[in-house]
Short mmCIF file of C-alpha atoms in Angstrom, two decimals:
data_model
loop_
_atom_site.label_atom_id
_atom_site.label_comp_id
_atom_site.label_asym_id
_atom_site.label_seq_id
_atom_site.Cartn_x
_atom_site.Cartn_y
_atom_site.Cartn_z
CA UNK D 53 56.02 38.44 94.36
CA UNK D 54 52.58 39.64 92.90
CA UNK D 55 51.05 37.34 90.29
CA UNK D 56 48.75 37.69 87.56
CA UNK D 57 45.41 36.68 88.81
CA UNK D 58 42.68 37.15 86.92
CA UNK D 59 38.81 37.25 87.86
CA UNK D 60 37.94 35.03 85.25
CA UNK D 61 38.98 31.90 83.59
CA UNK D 62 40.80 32.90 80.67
CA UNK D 63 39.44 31.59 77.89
CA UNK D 64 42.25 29.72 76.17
CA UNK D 65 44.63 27.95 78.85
CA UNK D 66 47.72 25.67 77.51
CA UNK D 67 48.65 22.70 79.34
CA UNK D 68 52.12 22.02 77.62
CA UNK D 69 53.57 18.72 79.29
CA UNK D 70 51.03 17.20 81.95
CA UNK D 71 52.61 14.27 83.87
CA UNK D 72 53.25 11.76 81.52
CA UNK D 73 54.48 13.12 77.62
CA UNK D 74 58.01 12.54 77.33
CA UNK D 75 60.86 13.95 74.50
CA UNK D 76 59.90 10.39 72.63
CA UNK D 77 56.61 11.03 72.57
CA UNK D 78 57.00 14.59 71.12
CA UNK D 79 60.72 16.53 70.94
CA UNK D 80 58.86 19.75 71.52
CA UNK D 81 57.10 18.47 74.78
CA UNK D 82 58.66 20.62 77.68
CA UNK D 83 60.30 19.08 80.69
CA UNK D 84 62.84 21.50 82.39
CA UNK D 85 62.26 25.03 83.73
CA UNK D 86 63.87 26.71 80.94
CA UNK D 87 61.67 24.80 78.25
CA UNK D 88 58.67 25.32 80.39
CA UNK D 89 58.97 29.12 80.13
CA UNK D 90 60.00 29.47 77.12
CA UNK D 91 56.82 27.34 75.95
CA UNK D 92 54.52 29.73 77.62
CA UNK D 93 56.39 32.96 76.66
CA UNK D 94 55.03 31.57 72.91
CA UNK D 95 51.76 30.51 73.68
CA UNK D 96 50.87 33.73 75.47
CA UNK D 97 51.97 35.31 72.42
CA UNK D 98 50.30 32.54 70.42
CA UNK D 99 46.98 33.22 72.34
CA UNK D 100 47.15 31.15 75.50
CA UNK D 101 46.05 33.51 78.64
CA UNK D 102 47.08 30.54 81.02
CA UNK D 103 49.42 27.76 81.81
CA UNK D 104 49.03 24.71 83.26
CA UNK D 105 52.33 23.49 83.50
CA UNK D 106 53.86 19.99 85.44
CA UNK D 107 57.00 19.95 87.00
CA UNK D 108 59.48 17.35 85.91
CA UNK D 109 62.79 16.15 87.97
CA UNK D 110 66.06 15.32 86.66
CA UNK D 111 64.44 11.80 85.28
CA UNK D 112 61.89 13.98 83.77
CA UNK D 113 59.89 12.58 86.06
CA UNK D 114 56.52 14.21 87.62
CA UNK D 115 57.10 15.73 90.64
CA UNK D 116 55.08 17.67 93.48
CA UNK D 117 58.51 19.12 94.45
CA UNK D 118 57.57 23.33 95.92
CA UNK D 119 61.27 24.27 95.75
CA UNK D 120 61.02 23.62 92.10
CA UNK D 121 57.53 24.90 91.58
CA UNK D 122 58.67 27.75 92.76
CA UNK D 123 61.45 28.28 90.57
CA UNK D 124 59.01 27.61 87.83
CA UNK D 125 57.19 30.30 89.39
CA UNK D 126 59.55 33.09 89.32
CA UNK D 127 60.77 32.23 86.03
CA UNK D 128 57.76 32.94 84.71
CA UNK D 129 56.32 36.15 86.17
CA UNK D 130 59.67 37.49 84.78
CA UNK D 131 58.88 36.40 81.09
CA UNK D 132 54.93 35.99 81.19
CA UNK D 133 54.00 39.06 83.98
CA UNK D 134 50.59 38.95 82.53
CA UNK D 135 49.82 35.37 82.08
CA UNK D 136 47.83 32.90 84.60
CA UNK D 137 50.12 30.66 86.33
CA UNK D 138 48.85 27.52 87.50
CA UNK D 139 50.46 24.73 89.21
CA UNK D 140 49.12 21.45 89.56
CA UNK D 141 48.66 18.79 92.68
CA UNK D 142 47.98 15.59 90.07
CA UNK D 143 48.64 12.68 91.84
CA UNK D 144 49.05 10.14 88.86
CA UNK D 145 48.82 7.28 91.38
CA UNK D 146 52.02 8.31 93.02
CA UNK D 147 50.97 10.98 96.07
CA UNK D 148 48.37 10.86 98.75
CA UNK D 149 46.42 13.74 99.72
CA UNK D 150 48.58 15.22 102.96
CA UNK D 151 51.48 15.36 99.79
CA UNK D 152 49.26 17.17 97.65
CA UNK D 153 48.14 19.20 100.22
CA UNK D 154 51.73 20.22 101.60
CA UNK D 155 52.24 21.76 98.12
CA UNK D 156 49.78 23.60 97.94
CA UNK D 157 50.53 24.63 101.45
CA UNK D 158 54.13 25.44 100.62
CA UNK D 159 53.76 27.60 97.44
CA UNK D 160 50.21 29.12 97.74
CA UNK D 161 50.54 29.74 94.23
CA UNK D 162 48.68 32.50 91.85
CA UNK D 163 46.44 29.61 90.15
CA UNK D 164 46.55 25.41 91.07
CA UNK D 165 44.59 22.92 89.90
CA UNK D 166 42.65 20.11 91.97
CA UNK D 167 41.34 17.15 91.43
CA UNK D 168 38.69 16.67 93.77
CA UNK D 169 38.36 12.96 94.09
CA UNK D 170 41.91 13.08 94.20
CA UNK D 171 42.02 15.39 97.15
CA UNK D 172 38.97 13.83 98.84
CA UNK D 173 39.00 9.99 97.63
CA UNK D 174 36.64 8.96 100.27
CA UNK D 175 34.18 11.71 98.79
CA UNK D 176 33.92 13.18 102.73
CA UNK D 177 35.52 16.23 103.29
CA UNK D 178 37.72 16.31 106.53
CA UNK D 179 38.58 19.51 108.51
CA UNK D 180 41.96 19.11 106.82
CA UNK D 181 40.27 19.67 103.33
CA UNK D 182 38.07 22.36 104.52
CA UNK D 183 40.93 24.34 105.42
CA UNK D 184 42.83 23.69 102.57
CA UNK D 185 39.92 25.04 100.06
CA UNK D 186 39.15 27.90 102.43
CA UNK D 187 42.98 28.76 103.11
CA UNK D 188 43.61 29.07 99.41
CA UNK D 189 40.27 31.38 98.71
CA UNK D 190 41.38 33.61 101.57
CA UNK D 191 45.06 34.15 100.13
CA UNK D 192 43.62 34.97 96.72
CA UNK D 193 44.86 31.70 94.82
CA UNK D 194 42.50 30.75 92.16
CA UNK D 195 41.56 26.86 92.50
CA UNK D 196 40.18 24.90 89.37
CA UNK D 197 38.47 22.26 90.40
CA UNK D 198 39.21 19.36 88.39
CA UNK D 199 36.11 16.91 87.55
CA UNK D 200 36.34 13.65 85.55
CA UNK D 201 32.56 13.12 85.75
CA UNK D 202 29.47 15.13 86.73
CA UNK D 203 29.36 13.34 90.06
CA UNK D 204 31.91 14.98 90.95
CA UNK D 205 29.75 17.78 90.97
CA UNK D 206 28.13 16.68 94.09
CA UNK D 207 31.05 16.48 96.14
CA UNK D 208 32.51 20.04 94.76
CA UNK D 209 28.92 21.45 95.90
CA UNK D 210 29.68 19.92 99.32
CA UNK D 211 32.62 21.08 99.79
CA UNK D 212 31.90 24.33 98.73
CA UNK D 213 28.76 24.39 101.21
CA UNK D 214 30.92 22.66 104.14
CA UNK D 215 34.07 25.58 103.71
CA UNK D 216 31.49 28.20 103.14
CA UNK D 217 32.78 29.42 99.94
CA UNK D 218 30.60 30.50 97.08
CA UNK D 219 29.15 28.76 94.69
CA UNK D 220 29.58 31.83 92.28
CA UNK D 221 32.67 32.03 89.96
CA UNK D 222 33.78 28.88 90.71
CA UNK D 223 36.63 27.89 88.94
CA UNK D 224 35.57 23.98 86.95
CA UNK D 225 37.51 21.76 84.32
CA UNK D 226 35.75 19.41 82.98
CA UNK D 227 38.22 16.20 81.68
CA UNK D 228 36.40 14.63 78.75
CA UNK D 229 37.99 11.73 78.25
CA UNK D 230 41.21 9.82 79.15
CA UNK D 231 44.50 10.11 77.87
CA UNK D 232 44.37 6.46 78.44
CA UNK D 233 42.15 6.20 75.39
CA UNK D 234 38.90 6.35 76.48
CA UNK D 235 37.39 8.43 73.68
CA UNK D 236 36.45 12.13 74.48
CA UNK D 237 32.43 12.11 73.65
CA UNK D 238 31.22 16.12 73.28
CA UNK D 239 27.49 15.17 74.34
CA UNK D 240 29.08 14.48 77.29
CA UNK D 241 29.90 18.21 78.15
CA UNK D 242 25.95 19.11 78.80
CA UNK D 243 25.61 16.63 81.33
CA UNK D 244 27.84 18.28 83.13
CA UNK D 245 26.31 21.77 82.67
CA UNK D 246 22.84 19.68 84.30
CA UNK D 247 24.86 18.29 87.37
CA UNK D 248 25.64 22.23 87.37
CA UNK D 249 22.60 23.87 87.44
CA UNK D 250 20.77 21.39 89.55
CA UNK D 251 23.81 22.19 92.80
CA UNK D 252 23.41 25.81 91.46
CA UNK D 253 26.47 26.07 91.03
CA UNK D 254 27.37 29.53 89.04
CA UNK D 255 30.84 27.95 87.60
CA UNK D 256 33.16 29.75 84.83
CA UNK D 257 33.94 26.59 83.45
CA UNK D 258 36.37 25.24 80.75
CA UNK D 259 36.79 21.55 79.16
CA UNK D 260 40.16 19.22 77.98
CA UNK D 261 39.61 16.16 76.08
CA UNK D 262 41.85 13.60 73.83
CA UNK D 263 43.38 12.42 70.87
CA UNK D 264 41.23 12.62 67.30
CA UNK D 265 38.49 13.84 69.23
CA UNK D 266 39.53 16.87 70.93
CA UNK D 267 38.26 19.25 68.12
CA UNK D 268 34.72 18.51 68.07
CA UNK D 269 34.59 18.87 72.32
CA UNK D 270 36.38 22.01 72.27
CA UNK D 271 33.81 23.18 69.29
CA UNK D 272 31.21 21.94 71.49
CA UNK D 273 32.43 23.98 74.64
CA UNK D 274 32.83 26.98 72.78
CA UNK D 275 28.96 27.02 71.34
CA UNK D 276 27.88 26.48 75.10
CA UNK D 277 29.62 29.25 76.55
CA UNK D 278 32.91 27.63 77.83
CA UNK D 279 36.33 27.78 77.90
CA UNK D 280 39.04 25.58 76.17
CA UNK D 281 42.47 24.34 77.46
CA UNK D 282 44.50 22.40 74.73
CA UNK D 283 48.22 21.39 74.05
CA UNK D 284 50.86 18.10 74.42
CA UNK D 285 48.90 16.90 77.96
CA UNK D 286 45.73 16.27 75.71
CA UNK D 287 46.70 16.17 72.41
CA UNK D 288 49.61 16.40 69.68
CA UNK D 289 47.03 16.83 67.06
CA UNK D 290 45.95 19.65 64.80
CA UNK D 291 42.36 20.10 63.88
CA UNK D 292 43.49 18.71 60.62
CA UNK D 293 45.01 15.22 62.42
CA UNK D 294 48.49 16.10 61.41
CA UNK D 295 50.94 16.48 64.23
CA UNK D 296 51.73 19.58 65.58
CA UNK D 297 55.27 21.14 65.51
CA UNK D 298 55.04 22.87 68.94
CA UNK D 299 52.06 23.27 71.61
CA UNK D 300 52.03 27.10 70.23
CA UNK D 301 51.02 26.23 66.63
CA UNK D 302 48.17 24.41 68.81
CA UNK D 303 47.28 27.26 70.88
CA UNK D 304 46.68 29.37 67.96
CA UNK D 305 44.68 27.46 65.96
CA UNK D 306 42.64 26.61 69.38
CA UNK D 307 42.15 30.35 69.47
CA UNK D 308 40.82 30.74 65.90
CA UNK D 309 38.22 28.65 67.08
CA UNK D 310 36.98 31.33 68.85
CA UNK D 311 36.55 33.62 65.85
#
């Protein structure tokens, strides 16, 4: 099957579910295949150029499950032929590294996302890593690198030196902020872009961050030249603090932002 894969980060991306948002949390929050498509057949029409999308099980449950990824998969290049399709490998405490990496192995998806000191948590890259990275480069699938802090940086610049794969058009997200509460500062998002240019690393970058603060970081992003990904894995709130109905209504008033 040929996916849509762009050469650049698109510059809205909607991450409708994530691992943990349940129907109690929010009834619109997506959990089966059928939701999960017809979620991004809105916010592509809502905006949204990407999807960053969880897989749930029967519990609702996050999964790293490739049968059902790629189910997911082929649901959506039928309804969204021209959207980004990204998988994720988040371990949320539950998988190791070889579990994350058989994944990624077994669906070599259009677009997956990586969380670097999840994949490496001994922040030394083993010949099993530098294959990974350099397998998925070769067969075209776009990796966003995942970084919860701009030391992260250091081992992403490492890695990339160590696989020999460029440092140019490097996929980043830059988590600002915890969905555990841990408030989302926007100064935080240049420190980051210093980490960057000091590796020289030439990254098209984009930023998520959490709760009541969300707005002013993805304001922030946008004046420095990033790129935004919002919806129910960050945050049910509007700009306004009310509640959104449905991760769409977010996705377009993310995308006004841009205006």
């Amino acid at each position: 099957m040929s996916f849509y894969k762009p050469d650049k980060l698109p510059k809205l991306m909607v991450a409708p579910n994530g691992a943990r948002p349940m129907k109690k949390d929010h009834p619109a929050v997506p959990i089966t295949i059928a939701e999960i498509v017809e979620t991004a057949k809105a916010c592509y029409e809502a905006g949204a150029g990407a999807i960053h999308f969880h897989i749930r099980d029967d519990m609702g449950q996050h999964v790293l499950d490739s049968e059902l990824c790629n189910k997911a998969l082929t649901e959506l290049e039928k309804k969204v032929p021209n959207m980004h399709l990204q998988v994720t490998t988040e371990a949320i405490g539950k998988y190791l590294p070889e579990e994350m990496r058989k994944l990624a192995y077994d669906v070599m998806p259009p677009g997956i996302s990586i969380g670097i000191r999840e994949m490496i948590p001994s922040r030394n890259p083993t010949s099993d890593d530098l294959e990974l990275y350099k397998n998925l480069t070769d067969a075209g699938t776009k990796i966003q690198h995942i970084c919860y802090e701009p030391e992260d940086l250091d081992l992403l610049s490492n890695l990339l030196s160590m696989s020999n794969i460029s440092k140019n058009g490097v996929w980043c997200m830059f988590v600002i902020g915890h969905y555990s509460g841990k408030v989302s500062k926007p100064e935080k998002i240049p420190m980051f872009l210093n980490k960057l240019k000091e590796l020289n690393i030439n990254a098209d970058w984009a930023i998520c961050a959490f709760g009541n603060e969300e707005i002013s970081c993805l304001k922030e992003a946008i004046k420095l030249g990033g790129k935004i990904r919002v919806g129910f894995e960050n945050s049910i709130l509007m700009p306004d603090g009310l509640i959104a109905p449905n991760n769409e209504t977010k996705v377009k008033a993310a995308n006004s932002l841009f205006d």
